[in-house]
Short mmCIF file of C-alpha atoms in Angstrom, two decimals:
data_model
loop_
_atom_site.label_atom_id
_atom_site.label_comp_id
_atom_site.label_asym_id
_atom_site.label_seq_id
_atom_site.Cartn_x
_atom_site.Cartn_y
_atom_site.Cartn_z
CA UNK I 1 37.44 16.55 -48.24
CA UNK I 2 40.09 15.37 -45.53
CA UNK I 3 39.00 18.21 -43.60
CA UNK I 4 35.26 17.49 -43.24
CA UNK I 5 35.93 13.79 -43.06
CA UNK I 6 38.34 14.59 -39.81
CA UNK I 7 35.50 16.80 -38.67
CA UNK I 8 32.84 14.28 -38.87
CA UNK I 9 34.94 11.41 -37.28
CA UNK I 10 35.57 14.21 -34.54
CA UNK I 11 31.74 14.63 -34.37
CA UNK I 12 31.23 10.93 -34.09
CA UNK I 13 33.93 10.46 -31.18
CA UNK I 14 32.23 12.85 -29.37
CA UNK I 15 28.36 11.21 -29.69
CA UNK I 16 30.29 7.87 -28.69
CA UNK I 17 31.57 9.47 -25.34
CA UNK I 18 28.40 11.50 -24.77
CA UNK I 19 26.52 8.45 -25.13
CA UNK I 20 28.76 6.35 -23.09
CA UNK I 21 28.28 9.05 -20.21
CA UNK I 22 24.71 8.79 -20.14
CA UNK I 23 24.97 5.09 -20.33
CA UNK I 24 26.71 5.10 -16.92
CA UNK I 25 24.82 8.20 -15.52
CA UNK I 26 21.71 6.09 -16.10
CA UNK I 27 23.50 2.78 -14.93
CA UNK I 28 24.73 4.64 -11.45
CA UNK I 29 20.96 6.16 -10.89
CA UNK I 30 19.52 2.11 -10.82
CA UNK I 31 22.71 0.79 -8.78
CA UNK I 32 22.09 3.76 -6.51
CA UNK I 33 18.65 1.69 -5.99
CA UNK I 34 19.60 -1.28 -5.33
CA UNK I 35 22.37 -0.58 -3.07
CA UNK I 36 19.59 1.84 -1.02
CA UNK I 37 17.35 -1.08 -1.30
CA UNK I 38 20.28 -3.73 -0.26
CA UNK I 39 21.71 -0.99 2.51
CA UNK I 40 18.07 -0.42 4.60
CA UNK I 41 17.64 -4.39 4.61
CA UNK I 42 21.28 -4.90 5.69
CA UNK I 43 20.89 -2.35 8.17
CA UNK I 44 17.95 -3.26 10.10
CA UNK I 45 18.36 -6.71 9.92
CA UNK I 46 22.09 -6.33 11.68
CA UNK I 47 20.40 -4.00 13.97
CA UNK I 48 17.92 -6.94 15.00
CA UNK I 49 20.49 -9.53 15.27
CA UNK I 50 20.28 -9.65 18.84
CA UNK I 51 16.38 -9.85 19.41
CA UNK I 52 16.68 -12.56 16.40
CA UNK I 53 19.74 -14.10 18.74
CA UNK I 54 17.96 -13.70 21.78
CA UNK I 55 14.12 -14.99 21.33
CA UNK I 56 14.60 -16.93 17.52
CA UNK I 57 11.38 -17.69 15.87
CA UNK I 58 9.50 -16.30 18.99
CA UNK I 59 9.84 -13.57 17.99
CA UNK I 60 7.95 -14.16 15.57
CA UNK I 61 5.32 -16.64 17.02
CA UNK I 62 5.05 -14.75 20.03
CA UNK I 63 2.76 -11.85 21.09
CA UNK I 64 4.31 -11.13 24.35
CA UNK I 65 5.71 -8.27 24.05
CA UNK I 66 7.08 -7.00 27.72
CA UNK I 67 9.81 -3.88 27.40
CA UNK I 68 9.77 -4.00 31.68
CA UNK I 69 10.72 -7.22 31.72
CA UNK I 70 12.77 -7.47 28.10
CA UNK I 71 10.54 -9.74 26.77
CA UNK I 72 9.68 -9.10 23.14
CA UNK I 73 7.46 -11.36 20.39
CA UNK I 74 6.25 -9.37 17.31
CA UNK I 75 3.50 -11.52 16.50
CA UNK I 76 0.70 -8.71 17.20
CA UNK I 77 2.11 -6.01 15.36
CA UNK I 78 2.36 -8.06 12.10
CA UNK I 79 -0.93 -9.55 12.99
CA UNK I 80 -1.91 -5.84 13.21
CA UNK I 81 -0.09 -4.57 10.53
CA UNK I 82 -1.13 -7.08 7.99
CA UNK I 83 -4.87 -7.32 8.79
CA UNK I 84 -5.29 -3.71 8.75
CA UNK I 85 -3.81 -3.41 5.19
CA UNK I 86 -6.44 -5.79 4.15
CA UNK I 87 -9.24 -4.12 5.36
CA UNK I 88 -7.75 -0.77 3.71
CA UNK I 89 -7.86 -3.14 -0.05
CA UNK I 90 -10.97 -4.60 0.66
CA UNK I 91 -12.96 -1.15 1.21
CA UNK I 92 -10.46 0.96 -1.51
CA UNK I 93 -10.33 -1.39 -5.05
CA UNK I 94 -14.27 -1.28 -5.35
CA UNK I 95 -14.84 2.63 -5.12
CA UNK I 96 -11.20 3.37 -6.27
CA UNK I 97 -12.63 1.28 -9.66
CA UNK I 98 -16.07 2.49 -9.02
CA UNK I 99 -14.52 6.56 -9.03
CA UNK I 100 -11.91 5.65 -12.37
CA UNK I 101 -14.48 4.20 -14.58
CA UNK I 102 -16.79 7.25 -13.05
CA UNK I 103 -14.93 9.46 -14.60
CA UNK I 104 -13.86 7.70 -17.69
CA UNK I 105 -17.16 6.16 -18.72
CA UNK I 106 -19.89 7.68 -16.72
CA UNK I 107 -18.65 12.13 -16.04
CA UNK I 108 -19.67 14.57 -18.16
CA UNK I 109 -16.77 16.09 -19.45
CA UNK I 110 -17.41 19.46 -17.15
CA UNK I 111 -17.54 16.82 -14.28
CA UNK I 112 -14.51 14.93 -14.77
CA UNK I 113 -11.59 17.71 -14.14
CA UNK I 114 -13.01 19.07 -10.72
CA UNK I 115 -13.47 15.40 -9.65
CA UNK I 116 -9.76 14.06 -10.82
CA UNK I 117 -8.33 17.44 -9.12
CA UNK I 118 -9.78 16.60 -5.96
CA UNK I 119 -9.04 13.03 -6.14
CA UNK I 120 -5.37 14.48 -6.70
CA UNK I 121 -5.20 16.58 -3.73
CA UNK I 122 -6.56 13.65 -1.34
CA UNK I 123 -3.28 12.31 -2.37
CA UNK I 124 -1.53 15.23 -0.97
CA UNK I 125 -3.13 15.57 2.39
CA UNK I 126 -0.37 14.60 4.99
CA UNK I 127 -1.20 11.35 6.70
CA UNK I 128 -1.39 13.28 10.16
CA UNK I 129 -3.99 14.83 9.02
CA UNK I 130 -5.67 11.91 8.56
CA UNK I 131 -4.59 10.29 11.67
CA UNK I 132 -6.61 13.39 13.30
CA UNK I 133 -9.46 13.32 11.49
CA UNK I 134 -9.76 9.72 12.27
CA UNK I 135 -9.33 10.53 16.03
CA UNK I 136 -11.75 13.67 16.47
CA UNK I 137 -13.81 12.69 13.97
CA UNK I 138 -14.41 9.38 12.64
CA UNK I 139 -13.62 7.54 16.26
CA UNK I 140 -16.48 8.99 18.31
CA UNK I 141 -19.13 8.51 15.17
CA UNK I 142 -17.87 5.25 14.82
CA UNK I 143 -18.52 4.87 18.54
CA UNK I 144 -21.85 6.15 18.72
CA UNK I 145 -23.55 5.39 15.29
CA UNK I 146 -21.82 2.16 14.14
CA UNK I 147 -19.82 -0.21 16.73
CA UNK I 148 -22.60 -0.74 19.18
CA UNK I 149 -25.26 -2.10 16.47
CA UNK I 150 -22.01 -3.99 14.90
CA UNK I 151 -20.63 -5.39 18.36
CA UNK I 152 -24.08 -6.79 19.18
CA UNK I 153 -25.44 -8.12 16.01
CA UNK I 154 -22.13 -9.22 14.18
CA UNK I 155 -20.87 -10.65 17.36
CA UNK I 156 -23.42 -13.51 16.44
CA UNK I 157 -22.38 -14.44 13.56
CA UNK I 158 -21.07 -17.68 12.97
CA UNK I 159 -17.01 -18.23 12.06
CA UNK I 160 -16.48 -15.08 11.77
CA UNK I 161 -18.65 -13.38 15.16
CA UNK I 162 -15.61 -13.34 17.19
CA UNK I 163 -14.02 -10.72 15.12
CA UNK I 164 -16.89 -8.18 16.52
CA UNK I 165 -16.99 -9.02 20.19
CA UNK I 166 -15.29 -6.79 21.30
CA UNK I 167 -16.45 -2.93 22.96
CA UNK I 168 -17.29 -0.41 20.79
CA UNK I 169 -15.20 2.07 22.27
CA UNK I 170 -14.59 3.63 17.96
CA UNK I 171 -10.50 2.73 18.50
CA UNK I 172 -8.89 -0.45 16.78
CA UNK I 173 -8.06 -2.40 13.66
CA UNK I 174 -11.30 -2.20 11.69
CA UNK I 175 -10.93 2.25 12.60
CA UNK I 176 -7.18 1.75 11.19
CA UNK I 177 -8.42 -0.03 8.24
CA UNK I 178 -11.07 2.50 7.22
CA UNK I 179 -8.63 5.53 7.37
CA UNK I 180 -6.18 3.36 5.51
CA UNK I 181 -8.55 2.61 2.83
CA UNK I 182 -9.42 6.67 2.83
CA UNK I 183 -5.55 7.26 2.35
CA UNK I 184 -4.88 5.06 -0.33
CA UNK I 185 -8.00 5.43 -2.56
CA UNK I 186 -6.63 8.59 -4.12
CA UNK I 187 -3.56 6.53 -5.46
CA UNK I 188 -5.45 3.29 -6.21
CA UNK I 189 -7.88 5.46 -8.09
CA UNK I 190 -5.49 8.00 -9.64
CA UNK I 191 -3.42 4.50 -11.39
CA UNK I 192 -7.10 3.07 -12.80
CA UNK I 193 -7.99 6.26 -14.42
CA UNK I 194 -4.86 7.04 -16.10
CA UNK I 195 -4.68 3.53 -17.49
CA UNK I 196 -8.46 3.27 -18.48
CA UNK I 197 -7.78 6.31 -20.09
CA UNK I 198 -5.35 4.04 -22.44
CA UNK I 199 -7.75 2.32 -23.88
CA UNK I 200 -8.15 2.91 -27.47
CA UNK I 201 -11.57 4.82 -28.54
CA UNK I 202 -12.18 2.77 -31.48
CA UNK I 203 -12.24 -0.87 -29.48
CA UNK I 204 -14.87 1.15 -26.84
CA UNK I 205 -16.81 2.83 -30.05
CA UNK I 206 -16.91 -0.67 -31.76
CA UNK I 207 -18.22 -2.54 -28.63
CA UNK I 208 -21.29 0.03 -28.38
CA UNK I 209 -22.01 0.34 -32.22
CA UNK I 210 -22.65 -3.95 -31.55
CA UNK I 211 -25.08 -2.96 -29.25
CA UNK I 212 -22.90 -3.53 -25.81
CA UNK I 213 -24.18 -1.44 -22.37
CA UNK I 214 -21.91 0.22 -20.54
CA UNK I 215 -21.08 -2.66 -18.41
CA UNK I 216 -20.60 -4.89 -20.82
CA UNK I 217 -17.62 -2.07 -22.54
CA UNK I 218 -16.36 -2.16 -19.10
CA UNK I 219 -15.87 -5.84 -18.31
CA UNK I 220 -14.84 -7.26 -21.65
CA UNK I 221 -13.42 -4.34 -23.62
CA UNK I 222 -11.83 -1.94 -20.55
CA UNK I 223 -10.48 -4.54 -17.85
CA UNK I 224 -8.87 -6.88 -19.89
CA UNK I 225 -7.09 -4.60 -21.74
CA UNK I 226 -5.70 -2.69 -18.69
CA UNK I 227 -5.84 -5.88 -16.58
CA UNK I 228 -2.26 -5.72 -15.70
CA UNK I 229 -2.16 -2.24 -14.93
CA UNK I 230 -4.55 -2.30 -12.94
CA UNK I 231 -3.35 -5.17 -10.70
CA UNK I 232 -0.34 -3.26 -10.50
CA UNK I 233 -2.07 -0.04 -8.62
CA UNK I 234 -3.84 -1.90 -6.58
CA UNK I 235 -0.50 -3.72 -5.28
CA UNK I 236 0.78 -0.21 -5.19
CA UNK I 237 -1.43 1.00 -2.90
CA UNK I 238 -1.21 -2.23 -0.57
CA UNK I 239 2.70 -1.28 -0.18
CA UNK I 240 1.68 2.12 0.75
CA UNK I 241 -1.02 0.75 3.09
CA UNK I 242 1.69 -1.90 5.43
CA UNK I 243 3.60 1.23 5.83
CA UNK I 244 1.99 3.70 7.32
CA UNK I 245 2.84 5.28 10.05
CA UNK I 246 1.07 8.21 11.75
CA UNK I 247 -2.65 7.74 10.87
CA UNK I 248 -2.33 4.02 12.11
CA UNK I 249 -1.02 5.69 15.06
CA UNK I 250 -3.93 7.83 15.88
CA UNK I 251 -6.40 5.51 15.95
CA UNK I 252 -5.37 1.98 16.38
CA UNK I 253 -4.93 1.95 19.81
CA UNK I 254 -1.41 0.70 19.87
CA UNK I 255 -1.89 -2.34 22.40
CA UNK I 256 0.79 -4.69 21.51
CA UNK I 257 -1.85 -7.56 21.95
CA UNK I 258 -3.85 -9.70 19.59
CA UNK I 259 -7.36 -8.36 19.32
CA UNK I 260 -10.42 -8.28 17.36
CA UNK I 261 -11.60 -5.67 14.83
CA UNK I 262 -12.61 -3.73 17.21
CA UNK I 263 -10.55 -3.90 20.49
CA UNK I 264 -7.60 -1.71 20.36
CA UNK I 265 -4.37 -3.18 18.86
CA UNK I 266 -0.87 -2.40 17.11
CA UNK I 267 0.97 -2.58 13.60
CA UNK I 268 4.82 -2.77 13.19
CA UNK I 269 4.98 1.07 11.97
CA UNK I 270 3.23 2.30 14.47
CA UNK I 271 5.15 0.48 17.48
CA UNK I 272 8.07 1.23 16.05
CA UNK I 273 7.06 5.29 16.16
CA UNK I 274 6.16 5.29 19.69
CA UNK I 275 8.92 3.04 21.52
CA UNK I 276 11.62 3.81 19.82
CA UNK I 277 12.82 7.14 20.81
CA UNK I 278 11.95 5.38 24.58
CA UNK I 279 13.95 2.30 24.15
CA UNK I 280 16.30 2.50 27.18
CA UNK I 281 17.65 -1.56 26.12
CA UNK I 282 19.92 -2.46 23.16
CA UNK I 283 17.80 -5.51 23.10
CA UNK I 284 14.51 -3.42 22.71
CA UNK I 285 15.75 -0.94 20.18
CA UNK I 286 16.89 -4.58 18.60
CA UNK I 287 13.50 -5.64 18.76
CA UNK I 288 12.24 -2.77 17.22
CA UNK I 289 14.30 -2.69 14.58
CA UNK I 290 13.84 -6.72 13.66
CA UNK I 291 10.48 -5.65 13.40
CA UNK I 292 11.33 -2.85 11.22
CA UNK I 293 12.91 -6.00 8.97
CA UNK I 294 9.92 -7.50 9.16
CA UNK I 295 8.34 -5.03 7.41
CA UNK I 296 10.54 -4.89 4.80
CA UNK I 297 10.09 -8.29 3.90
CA UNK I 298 6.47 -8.46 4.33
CA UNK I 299 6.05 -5.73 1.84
CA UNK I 300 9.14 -7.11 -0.34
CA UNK I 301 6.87 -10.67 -0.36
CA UNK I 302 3.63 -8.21 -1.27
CA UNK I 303 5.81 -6.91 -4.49
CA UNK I 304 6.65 -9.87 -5.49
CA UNK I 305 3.57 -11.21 -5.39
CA UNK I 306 2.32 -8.67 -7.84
CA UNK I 307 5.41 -8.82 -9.96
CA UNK I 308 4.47 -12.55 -10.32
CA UNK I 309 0.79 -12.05 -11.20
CA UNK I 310 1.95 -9.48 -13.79
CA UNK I 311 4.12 -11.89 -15.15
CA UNK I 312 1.92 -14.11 -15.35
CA UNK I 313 -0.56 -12.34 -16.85
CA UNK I 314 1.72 -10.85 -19.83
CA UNK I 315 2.50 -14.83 -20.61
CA UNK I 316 -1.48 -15.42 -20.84
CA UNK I 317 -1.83 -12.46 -23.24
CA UNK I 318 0.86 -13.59 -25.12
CA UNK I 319 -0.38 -16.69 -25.70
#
């Protein structure tokens, strides 16, 4: 009896020190985030002390950006950065939402795996090749077939006109936006159909049986149920669209200048990848890297945003 009690209180010491190990294994992966997270924003924001020194909150205000004559204002390439992102959301949400409830609601079941697969590998396409395509492809049809009619008729519009006076040469912010939105549908899409796939049969089933349409299951049975979910890919796929890099590259022109939608101009990523390695100045590799900071808050201000409307949105439900 001694002997199996000793071998049981053995047994338990042992649980209590494997389970104290995986506490701290666990703790140590999410400090290993936060200090990574703490670390990059530490980093580049010492590295841009003297650009932040130098110009202050011209740098921010500011669109000037001279590396002859060490003159540097960022306001362009957040200008750039941000309204491309938002023409990437505008154009991806509707079909990413139209392609999840597609094949949720709408496929036939043979329909539905090809679809998802490809939707999948869209995901995995290197953003290069994207930038490319964008370049040799979409830039001279945009060029031929769509800017001209959209440079002389939306031009007259009024408020918003001066956004398409500009020549239709197929290169700048509205071409950045569109490959943008082509990149990040797969993701946007990807998070909708996995969570509208939550949604319990029997609440769907029930709506129809009470004579709902399709539509009507969609709106008032699907959405609010994956509501937060849902507002949480689409944030997703913002963060992924402030930082890209390489397509912007490709086919936004990168004039550090602000410009309309469709006059060439520049995002922070995409300065950042073609002056950096040419920075011969401490106080333009500064620059560059304050901008790099910029970033990081911009998109930490994006997440928290969404963080915030999830929030929120839990408190409704739970009310």
């Amino acid at each position: 009896m001694a002997s199996a009690t000793s071998q049981l209180d053995h047994l338990a010491r042992g649980d209590a020190r494997a389970d104290r190990l995986f506490r701290w294994t666990v703790a140590a992966a999410g400090f290993f985030v936060l200090i990574s997270l703490i670390g990059a924003a530490l980093t580049m924001a010492w590295g841009g002390r003297e650009a932040i020194g130098t110009f202050g909150w011209s740098f921010l205000t500011s669109d000037n950006w001279d590396p002859g004559n060490l003159v540097f204002g960022g306001l362009a390439p957040i200008v750039g950065t941000v309204i491309t992102a938002g023409i990437a959301l505008l154009i991806a949400v509707p079909i990413s939402f139209g392609i999840a409830l597609f094949l949720t609601e709408v496929a036939p079941p043979w329909l539905r795996g090809p679809v998802a697969t490809a939707i999948e590998l869209l995901a995995g396409i290197p953003s290069i090749i994207y930038g490319m395509w964008g370049l040799f492809i979409l830039v001279p049809f945009l060029a031929e077939y769509v800017y001209p009619s959209l440079s002389e008729y939306g031009s007259q519009l009024p408020i918003i006109g001066a956004w398409f006076d500009g020549p239709p040469i197929g290169i700048g912010m509205l071409t950045a936006g569109i490959v943008l939105s082509i990149m990040i549908i797969p993701f946007i899409a990807s998070v909708m159909r996995e969570v509208f796939l939550t949604v319990p049969t029997r609440l769907k089933e029930s709506a129809y049986a009470l004579g709902s349409t399709t539509f009507e299951v969609v709106w008032d049975i699907v959405l609010p149920y994956t509501r937060s979910a849902v507002i949480g890919g689409i944030f997703l796929g913002l963060g992924r669209a402030l930082g890209e890099t390489m397509a912007v590259t490709f086919v936004l022109g990168n004039a550090n200048r602000l410009a309309n939608l469709l006059e060439p101009s520049s995002s922070i990523a995409a300065t950042i990848a073609n002056e950096f390695g040419e920075a011969f100045a401490d106080l333009h590799r500064s620059s560059l890297l304050a901008l790099g900071f910029v970033l990081f808050i911009v998109t930490f201000i994006v997440l928290s945003i969404a963080k915030l409307m999830l929030m929120s949105l839990k408190r409704r439900e739970g009310k």
